[in-house]
XYZ file of C-alpha atoms in Angstrom:
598
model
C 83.214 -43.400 -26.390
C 82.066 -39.970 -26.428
C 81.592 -39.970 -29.955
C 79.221 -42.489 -29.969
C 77.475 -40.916 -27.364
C 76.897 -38.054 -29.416
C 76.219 -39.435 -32.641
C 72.735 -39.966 -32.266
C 72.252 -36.704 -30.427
C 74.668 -34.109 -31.874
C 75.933 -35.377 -35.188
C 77.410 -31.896 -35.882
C 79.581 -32.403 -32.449
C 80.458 -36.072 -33.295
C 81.791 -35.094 -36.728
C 83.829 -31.618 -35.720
C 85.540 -34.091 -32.557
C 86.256 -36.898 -35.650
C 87.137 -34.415 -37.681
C 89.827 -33.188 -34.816
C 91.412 -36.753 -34.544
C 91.840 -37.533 -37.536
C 93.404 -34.468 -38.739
C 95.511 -35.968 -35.274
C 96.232 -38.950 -36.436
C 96.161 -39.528 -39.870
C 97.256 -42.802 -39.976
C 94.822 -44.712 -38.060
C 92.434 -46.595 -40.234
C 89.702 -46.706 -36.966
C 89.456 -43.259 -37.640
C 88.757 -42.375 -41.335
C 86.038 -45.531 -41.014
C 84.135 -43.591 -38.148
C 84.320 -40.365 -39.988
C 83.166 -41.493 -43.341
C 81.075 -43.590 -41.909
C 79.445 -40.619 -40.042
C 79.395 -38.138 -42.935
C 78.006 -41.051 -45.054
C 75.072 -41.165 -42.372
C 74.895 -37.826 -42.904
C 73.969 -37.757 -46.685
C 77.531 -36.563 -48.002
C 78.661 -39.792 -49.836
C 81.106 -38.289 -52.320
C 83.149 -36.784 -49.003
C 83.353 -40.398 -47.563
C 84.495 -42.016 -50.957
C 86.919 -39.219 -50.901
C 88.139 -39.993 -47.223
C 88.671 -43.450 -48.228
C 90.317 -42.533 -51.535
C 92.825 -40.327 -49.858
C 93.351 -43.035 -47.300
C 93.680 -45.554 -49.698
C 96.623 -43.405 -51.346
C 98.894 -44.373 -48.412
C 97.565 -47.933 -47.294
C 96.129 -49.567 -50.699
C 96.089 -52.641 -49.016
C 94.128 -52.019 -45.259
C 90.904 -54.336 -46.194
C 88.406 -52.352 -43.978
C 88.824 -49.557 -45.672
C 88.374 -51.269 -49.188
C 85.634 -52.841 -47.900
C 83.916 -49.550 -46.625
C 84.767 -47.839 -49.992
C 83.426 -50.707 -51.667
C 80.354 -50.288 -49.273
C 79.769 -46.876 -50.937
C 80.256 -47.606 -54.324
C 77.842 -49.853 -54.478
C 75.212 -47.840 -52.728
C 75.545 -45.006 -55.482
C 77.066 -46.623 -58.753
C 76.104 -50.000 -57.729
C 77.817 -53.748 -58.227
C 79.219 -52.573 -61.829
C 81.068 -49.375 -60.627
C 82.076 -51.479 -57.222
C 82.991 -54.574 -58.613
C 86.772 -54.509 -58.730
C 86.677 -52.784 -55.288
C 84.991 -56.075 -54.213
C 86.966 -58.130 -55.572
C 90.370 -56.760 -54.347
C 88.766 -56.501 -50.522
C 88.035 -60.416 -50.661
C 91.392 -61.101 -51.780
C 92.923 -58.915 -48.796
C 90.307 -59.997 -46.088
C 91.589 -61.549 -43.125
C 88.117 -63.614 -40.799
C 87.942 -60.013 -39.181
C 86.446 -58.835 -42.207
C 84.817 -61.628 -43.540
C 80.978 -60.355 -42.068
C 81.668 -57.004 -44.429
C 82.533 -59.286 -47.524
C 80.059 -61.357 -46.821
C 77.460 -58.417 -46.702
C 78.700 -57.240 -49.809
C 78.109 -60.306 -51.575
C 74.676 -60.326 -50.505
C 74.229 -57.358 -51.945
C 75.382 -58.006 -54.911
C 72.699 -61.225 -54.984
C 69.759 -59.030 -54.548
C 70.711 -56.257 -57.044
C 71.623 -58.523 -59.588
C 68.386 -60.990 -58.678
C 66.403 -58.251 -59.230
C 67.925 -57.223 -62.577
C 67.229 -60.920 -63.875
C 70.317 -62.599 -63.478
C 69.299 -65.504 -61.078
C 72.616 -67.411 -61.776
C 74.860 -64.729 -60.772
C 72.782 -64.309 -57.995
C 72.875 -67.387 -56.791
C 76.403 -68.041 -57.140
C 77.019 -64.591 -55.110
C 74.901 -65.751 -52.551
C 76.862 -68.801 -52.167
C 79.813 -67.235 -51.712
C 78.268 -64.607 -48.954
C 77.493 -67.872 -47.047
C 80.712 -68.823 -46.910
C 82.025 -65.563 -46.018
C 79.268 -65.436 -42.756
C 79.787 -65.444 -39.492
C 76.997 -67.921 -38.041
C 74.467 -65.580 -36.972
C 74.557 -64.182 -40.433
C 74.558 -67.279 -42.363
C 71.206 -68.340 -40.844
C 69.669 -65.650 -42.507
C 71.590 -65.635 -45.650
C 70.515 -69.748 -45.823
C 66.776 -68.561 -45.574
C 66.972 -66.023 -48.678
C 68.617 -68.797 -50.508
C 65.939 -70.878 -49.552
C 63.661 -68.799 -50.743
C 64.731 -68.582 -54.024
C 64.304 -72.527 -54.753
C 60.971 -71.652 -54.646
C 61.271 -69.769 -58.277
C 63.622 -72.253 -60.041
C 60.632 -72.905 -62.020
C 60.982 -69.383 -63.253
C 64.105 -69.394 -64.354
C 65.183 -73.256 -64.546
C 68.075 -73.687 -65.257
C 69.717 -70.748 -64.658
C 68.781 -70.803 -60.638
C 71.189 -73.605 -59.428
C 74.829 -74.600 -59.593
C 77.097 -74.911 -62.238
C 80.788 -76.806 -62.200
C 84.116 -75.849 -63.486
C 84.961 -78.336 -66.361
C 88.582 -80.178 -66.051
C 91.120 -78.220 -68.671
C 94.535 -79.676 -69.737
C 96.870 -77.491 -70.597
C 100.438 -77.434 -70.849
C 102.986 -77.141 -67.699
C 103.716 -73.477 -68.284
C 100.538 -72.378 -68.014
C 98.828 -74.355 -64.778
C 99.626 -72.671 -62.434
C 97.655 -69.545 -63.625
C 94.472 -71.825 -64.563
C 95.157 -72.923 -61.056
C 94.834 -69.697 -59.894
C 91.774 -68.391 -61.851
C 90.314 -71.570 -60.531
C 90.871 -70.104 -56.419
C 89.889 -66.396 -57.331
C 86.664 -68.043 -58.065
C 86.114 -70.026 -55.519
C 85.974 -66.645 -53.494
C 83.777 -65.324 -55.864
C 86.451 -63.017 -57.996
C 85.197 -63.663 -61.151
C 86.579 -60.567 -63.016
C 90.125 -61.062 -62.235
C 89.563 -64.989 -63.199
C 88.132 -64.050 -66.400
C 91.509 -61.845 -67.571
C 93.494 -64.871 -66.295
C 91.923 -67.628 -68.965
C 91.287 -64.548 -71.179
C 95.373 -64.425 -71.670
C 95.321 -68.346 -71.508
C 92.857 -68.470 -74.784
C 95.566 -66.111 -76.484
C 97.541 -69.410 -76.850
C 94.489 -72.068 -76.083
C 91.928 -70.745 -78.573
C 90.864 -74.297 -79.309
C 90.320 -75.323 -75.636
C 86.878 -75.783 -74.970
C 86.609 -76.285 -71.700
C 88.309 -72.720 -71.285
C 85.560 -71.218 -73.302
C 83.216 -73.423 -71.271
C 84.609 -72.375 -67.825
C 85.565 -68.516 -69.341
C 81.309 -68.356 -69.592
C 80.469 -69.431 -66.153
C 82.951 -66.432 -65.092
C 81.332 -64.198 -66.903
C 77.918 -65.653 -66.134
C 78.398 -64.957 -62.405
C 79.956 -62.545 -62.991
C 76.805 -60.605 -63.998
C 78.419 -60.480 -67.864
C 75.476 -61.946 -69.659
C 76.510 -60.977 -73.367
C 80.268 -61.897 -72.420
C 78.952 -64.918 -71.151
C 76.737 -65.925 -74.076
C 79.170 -65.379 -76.389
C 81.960 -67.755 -75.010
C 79.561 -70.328 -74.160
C 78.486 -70.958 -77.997
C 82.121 -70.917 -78.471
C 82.721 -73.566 -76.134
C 79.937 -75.671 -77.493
C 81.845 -75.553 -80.953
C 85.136 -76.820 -79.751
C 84.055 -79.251 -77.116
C 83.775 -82.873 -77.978
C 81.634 -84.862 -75.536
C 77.768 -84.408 -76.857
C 76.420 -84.219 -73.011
C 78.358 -80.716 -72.321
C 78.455 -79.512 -75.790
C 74.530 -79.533 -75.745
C 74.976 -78.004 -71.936
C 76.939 -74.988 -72.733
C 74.686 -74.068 -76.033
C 71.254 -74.401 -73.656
C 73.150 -71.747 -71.760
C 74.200 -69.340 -73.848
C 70.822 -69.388 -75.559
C 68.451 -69.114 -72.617
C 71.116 -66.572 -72.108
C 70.290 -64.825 -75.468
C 66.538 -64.935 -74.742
C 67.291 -63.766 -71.654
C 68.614 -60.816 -72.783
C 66.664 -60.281 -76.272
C 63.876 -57.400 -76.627
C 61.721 -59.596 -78.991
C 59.571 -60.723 -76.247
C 55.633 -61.175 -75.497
C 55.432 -58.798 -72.108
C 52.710 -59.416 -70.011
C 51.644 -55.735 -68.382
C 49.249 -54.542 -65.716
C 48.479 -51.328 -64.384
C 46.327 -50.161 -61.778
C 43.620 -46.907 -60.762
C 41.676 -46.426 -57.731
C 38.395 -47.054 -57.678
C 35.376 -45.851 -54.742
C 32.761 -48.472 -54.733
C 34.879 -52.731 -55.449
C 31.555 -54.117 -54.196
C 29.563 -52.304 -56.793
C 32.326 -52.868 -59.277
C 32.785 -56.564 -58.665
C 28.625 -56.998 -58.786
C 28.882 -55.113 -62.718
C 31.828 -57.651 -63.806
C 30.027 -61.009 -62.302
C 26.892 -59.897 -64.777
C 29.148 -60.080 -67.837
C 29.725 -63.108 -69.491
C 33.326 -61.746 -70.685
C 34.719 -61.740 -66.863
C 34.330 -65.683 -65.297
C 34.745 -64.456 -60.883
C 37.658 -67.204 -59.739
C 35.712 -67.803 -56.922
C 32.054 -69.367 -56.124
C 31.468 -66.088 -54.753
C 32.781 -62.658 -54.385
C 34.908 -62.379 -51.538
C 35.330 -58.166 -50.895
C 35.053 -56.803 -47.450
C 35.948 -53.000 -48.289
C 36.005 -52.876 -44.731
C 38.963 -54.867 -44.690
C 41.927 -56.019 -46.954
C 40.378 -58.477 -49.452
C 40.779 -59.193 -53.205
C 38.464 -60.459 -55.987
C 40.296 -62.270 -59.186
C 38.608 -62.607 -62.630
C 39.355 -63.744 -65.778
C 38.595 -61.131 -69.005
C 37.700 -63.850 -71.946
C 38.313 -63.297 -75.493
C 35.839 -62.472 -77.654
C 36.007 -65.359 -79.890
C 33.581 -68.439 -79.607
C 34.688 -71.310 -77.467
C 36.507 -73.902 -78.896
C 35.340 -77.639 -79.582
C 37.316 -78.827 -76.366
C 35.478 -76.562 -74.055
C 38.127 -74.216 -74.120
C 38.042 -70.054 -74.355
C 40.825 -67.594 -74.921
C 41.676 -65.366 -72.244
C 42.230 -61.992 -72.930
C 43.653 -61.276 -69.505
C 43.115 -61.140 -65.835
C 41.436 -58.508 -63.784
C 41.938 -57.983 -59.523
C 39.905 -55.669 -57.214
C 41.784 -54.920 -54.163
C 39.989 -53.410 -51.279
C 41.110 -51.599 -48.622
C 44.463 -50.774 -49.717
C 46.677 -49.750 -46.886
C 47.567 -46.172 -47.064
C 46.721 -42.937 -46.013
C 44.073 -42.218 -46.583
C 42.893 -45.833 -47.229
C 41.753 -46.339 -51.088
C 40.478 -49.446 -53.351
C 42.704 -50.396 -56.504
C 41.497 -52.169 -59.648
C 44.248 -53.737 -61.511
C 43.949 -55.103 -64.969
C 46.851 -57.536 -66.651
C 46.988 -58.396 -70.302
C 49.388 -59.049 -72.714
C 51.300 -55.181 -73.230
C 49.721 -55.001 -76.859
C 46.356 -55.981 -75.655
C 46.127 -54.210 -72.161
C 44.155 -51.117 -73.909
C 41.803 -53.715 -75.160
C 41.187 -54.917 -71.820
C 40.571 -51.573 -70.023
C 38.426 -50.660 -72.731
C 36.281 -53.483 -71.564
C 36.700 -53.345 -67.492
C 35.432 -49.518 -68.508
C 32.638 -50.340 -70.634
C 31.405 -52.491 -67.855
C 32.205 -50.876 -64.914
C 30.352 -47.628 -65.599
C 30.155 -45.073 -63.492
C 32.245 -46.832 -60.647
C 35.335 -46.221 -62.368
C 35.900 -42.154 -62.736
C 35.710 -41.476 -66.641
C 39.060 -39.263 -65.938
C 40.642 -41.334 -63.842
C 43.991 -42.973 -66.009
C 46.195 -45.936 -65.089
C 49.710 -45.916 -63.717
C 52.424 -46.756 -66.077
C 52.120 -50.130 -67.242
C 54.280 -52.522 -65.173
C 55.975 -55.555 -67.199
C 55.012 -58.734 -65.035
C 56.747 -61.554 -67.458
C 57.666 -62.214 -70.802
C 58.049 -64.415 -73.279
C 60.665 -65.043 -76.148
C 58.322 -64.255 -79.411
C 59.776 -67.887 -80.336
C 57.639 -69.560 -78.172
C 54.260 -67.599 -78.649
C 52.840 -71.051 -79.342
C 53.019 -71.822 -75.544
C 51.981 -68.345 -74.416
C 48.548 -69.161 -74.512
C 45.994 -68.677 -71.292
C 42.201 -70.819 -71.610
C 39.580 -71.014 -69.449
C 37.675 -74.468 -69.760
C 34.280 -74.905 -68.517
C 34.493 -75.864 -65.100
C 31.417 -79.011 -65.049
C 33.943 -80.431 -67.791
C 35.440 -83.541 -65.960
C 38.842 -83.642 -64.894
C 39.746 -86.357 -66.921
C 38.288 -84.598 -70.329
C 39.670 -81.140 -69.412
C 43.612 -82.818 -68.550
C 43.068 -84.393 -72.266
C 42.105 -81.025 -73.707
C 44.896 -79.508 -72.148
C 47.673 -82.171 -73.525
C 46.113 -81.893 -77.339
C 46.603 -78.300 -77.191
C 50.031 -78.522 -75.997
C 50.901 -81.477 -78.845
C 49.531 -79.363 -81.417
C 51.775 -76.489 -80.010
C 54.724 -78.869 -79.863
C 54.300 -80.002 -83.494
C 54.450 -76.259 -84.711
C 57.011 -75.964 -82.764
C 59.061 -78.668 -84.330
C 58.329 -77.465 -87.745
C 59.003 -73.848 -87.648
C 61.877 -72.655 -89.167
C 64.523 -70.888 -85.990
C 67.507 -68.729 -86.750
C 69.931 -70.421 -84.577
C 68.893 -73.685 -86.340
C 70.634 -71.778 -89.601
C 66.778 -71.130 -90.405
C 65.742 -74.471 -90.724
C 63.280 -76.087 -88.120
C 64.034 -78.319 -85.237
C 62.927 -81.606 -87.908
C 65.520 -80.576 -90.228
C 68.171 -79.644 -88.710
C 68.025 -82.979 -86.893
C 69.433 -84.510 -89.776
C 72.228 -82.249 -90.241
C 75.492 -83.953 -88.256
C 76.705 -80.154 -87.867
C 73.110 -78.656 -85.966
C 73.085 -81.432 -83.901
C 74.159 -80.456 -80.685
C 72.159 -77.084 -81.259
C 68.847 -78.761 -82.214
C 69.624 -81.091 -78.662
C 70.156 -77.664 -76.865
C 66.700 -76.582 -78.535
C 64.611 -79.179 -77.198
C 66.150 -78.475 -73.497
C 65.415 -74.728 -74.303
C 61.733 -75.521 -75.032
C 61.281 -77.843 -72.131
C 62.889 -74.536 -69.895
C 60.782 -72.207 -71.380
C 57.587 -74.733 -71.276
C 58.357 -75.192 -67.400
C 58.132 -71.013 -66.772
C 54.549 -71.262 -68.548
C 53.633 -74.718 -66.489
C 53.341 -76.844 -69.642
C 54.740 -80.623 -69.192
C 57.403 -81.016 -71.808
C 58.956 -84.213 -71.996
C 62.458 -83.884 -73.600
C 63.392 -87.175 -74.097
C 60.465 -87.738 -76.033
C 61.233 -84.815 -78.095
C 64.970 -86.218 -78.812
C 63.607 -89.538 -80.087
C 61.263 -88.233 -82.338
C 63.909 -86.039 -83.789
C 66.217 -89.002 -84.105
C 69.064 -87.504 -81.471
C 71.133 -89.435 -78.965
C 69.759 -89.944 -75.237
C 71.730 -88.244 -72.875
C 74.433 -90.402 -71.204
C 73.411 -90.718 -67.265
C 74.665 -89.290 -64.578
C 76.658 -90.937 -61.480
C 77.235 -89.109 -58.135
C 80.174 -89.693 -55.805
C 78.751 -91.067 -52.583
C 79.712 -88.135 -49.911
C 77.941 -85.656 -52.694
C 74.961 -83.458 -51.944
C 71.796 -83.681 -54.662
C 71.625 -79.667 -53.999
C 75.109 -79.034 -55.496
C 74.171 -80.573 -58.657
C 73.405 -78.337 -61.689
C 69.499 -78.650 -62.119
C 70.079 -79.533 -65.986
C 72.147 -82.417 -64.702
C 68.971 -83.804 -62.702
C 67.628 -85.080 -66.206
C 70.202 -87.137 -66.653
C 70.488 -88.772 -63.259
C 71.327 -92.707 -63.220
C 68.717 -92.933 -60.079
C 69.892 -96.523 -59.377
C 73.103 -95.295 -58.623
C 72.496 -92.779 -56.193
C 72.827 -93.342 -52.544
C 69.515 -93.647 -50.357
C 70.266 -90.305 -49.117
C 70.959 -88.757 -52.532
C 67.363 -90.456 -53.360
C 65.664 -88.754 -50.899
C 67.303 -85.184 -51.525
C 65.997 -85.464 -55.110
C 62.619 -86.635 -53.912
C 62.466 -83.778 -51.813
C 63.818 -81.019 -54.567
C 62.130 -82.947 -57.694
C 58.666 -81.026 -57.116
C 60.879 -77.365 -57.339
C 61.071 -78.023 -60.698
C 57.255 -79.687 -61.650
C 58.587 -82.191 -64.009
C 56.146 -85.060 -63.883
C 57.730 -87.934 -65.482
C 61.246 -87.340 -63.434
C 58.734 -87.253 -60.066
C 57.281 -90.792 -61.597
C 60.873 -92.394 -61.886
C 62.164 -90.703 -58.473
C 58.747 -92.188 -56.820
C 59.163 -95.798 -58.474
C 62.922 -95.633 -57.528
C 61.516 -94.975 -53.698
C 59.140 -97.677 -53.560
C 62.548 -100.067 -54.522
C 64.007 -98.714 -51.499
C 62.296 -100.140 -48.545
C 64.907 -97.926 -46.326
C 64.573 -94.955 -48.067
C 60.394 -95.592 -48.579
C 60.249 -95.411 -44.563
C 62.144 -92.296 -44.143
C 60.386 -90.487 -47.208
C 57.148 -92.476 -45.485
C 54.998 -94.410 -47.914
C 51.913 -91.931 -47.056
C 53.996 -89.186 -49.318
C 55.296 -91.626 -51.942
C 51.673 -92.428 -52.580
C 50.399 -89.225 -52.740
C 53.318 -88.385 -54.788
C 52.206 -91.362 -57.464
C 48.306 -90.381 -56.703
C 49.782 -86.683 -58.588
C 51.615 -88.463 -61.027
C 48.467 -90.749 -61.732
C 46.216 -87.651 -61.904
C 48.043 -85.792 -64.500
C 48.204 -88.477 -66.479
C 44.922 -89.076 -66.367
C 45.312 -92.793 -64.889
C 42.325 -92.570 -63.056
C 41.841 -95.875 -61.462
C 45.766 -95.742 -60.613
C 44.944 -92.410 -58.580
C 42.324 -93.938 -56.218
C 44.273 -97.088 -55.664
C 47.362 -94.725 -54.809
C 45.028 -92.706 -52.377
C 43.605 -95.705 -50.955
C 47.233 -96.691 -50.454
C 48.419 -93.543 -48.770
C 45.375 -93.557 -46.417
C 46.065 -96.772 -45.368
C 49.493 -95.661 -44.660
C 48.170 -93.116 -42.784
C 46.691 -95.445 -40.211
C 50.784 -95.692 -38.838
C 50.824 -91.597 -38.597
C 51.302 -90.139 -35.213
C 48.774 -87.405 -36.622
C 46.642 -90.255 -38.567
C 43.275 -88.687 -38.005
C 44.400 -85.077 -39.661
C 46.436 -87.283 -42.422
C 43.729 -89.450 -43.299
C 40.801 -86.317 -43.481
C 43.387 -84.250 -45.483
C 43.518 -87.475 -47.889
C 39.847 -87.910 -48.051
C 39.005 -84.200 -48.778
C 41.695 -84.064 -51.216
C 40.193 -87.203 -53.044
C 36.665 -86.731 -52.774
C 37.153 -83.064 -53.912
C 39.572 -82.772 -57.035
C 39.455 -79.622 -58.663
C 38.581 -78.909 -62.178
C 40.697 -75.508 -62.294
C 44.036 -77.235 -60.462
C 43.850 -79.803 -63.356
C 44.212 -76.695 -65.864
């Protein structure tokens, strides 16, 4: 008690009295945890892995102290120096420790997130949950929450993924049974040498290479990963999971491949955004998103324009973008400063300056130069056909300007389908169709495309794409009743059998379908609703209709939109808030814009 006391006040006391009772008592763990805990405070990490080190020497197995040492691995070397330090404290942790575990796997999520490995991180996060003492797992629930909100980004490597059944003879089981419960606690390393030594005999299985991937996948082994999940979709026979484990291990590939289109932006400060934002708005090469400029230098406020390319406009009203330029006002800081930040693709982003220079004059100092660029996104070189940004006239009706966008995206489509790709053997997605052997991969292609498409908002439609290449439909997908929509792989939601999920499992999808923005799986969830008349009233028709008003819109069905808006506003009537429902409705209607539609 006097220890603590002290430790805010007098470290220097707190650690020589620490140091004094240890040296004491040797043998109580209690002890080396305050003490490395306080030198750790106290900047001298390698001392507190030592403590623990020399601890660990005479009690390998006390978890708190793993845990701790653990703790400071991954705060210097991070999750890939730690990660067998992890893994043995989950398998000694008794519930007392479970709120340190569970703050380890957390950790692991975020580093790992951040590095671009969403389905590790997810799965880690999952685990940490489970590992959470309540008033933890509130907050770990929210994070996790938040995430959903990029699947689009990284569909589908943000969600779940299952273990696929393996048979196997007797002898060998009760180890696959045991990889199997390492992890379920989230030791993935330890389950990976287990089916590592069970491929040594299995090297046919394919669900072992299948399930070997996932490990390695969460794992936060992407190449690893990759490379047993092509294996897997060799050697496995059903069609379904073959073309699931080769859409893994190649957004896995792109994932980790340095031919890539990066988008970059860098910034410089700038004295007068006003002045700035007036000299852009009188060039024809910067289009203001706004009807107006909205800077207050005396307080935080941002304009956003778009830098065209100069190239004429094309016959559908459309113009190239060369990139996107933001003044920032009133930067907090000290002192206070204004920012101009231009984004472009990284090739092009000299280009751009060049221009936001030429034009800004004097209110940008001639010396001044940019940060480091700062990669925002990317795109596999593969699928430069999709990478493209237009502005369309805005007086061009909604209707016209939806139509301009889908040509452009069927004429990037049919390139698509006729250019030659390496994993196709070199042949493009049209011929190696017909070849019985590229099958699966030219199924996994499409899927990849529709991924990729989602991250760059385009509308794919895969199914389409497998019938005009000739290849099978994917066999539906049943739920067990008690299941949760959530736990299902998000790949797996394209193949739901929607008349054979529960009313409940209905309305989870409804709910989760928009994550994802794919339009003609909203249509079918929507129709499926309004066959529900239980599930309709919980979802409330208002929503379904506006949900098959958005449908209708996109597909350019205008007379199908207003009857669906009349509909919801007429359900409206039965809303507790009916007057705010129905004037949301009627602005929405009466006021569709041009720009959303793009």
């Amino acid at each position: 008690q006097r220890i603590e006391q002290l430790r805010d006040n007098q470290p220097d006391v707190a650690e020589k009295h620490l140091r004094d009772l240890y040296k004491a008592h040797p043998e109580k763990d209690v002890l080396v945890i305050e003490l490395a805990g306080l030198v750790q405070e106290l900047g001298q990490y390698d001392e507190a892995r030592e403590l623990c080190v020399d601890y660990l020497r005479r009690h390998p197995d006390e978890p708190r102290v793993i845990v701790l040492l653990a703790d400071l691995t991954m705060q210097t070397e991070g999750f890939e120096g730690a990660r067998r330090l992890i893994h043995r404290a989950i398998q000694l942790a008794q519930p007392a420790h479970h709120q340190g575990i569970a703050m380890l796997l957390a950790s692991i999520a975020d580093e790992v997130f951040r590095a671009g490995n969403p389905a590790s991180a997810y799965a880690h996060l999952r685990r940490s949950i489970r590992f959470a003492p309540p008033e933890l797992e509130s907050s770990l629930m929210m994070l996790l929450s938040s995430w959903t909100t990029r699947i689009t980004d990284y569909f589908p490597l943000l969600g779940s993924f299952e273990l696929l059944p393996v048979e196997l003879a007797d002898e060998h089981r009760d180890a696959e049974q045991r990889a199997r419960r390492l992890s379920d606690l989230g030791c993935w390393e330890p389950s990976a040498i287990l089916y590592t030594r069970l491929l040594k005999d299995n090297p046919d299985n394919g669900p072992l290479w299948f399930n070997l991937g996932l490990f390695y996948l969460w794992d936060d082994r992407t190449a690893q990963a990759a490379a047993a999940l092509h294996k897997a979709a060799d050697l496995i026979e059903d069609f379904d999971t073959a073309v699931e484990a080769e859409t893994l291990a190649v957004l896995l590939d792109l994932e980790t491949s340095d031919d890539r289109i990066n988008t970059a932006a860098s910034s410089i400060p700038v004295q007068h955004p006003r002045e700035l934002s007036s000299r852009l708005q009188s060039n024809d090469r910067f289009q203001l998103s706004s009807a107006n400029s909205e800077l207050l230098s005396t307080e935080m406020s941002q304009d956003y324009f778009r830098i065209l390319a100069n190239v004429p406009r094309a016959d559908d009203g459309g113009q190239e973008e060369l990139g996107s330029v933001v003044i920032t006002a009133n930067v907090e800081g000290d002192p206070l400063q204004h920012m101009v930040t231009v984004t472009a693709d990284e090739d092009r982003l000299h280009e751009a300056w060049a221009l936001v220079r030429e034009t800004a004059g004097d209110c940008i100092d001639s010396d001044a130069e940019t940060g480091e660029p700062e990669i925002t996104g990317s795109v596999p070189t593969d699928f430069a056909d999709f990478n493209w940004n237009v502005d369309f006239d805005p007086s061009l009706p909604a209707v016209k300007l939806r139509a301009a966008v889908n040509d452009r995206l069927a004429t990037s489509v049919d390139a698509w389908l006729q250019r030659p790709q390496a994993r196709l053997n070199d042949l493009s997605p049209l011929q190696a169709a017909e070849d019985p052997q590229l099958k699966v991969r030219t199924a996994a292609a499409v899927i990849v495309l529709y991924s990729i498409a989602q991250r760059l908002n385009h509308e794919i439609q895969p199914d389409e794409l497998r019938t005009r290449l000739g290849l099978p439909a994917p066999t539906g997908r049943t739920l067990d009743a008690e299941r949760t929509v959530e736990g299902v792989p998000l790949l797996h939601y394209l193949q739901l059998s929607l008349s054979e999920l529960t009313d409940s499992q209905l309305l989870q999808l409804a709910n989760r379908v928009g994550l994802i923005r794919d339009v003609g799986l909203l249509e079918q969830v929507v129709d499926e609703l309004f066959n529900r008349p239980d599930a309709l009233a919980e979802y409330t028709p208002r929503r379904a209709h506006m949900m098959r008003a958005l449908v209708a819109r996109f597909r350019n069905r205008v007379d199908e939109m207003a009857q669906s808006f009349d509909a919801a506003r007429e359900a409206a009537q039965a809303d507790a808030d009916h007057f705010q429902s129905r004037l949301e409705l009627c602005l929405l209607y009466t006021s569709p814009s041009p720009r959303d539609q793009s």
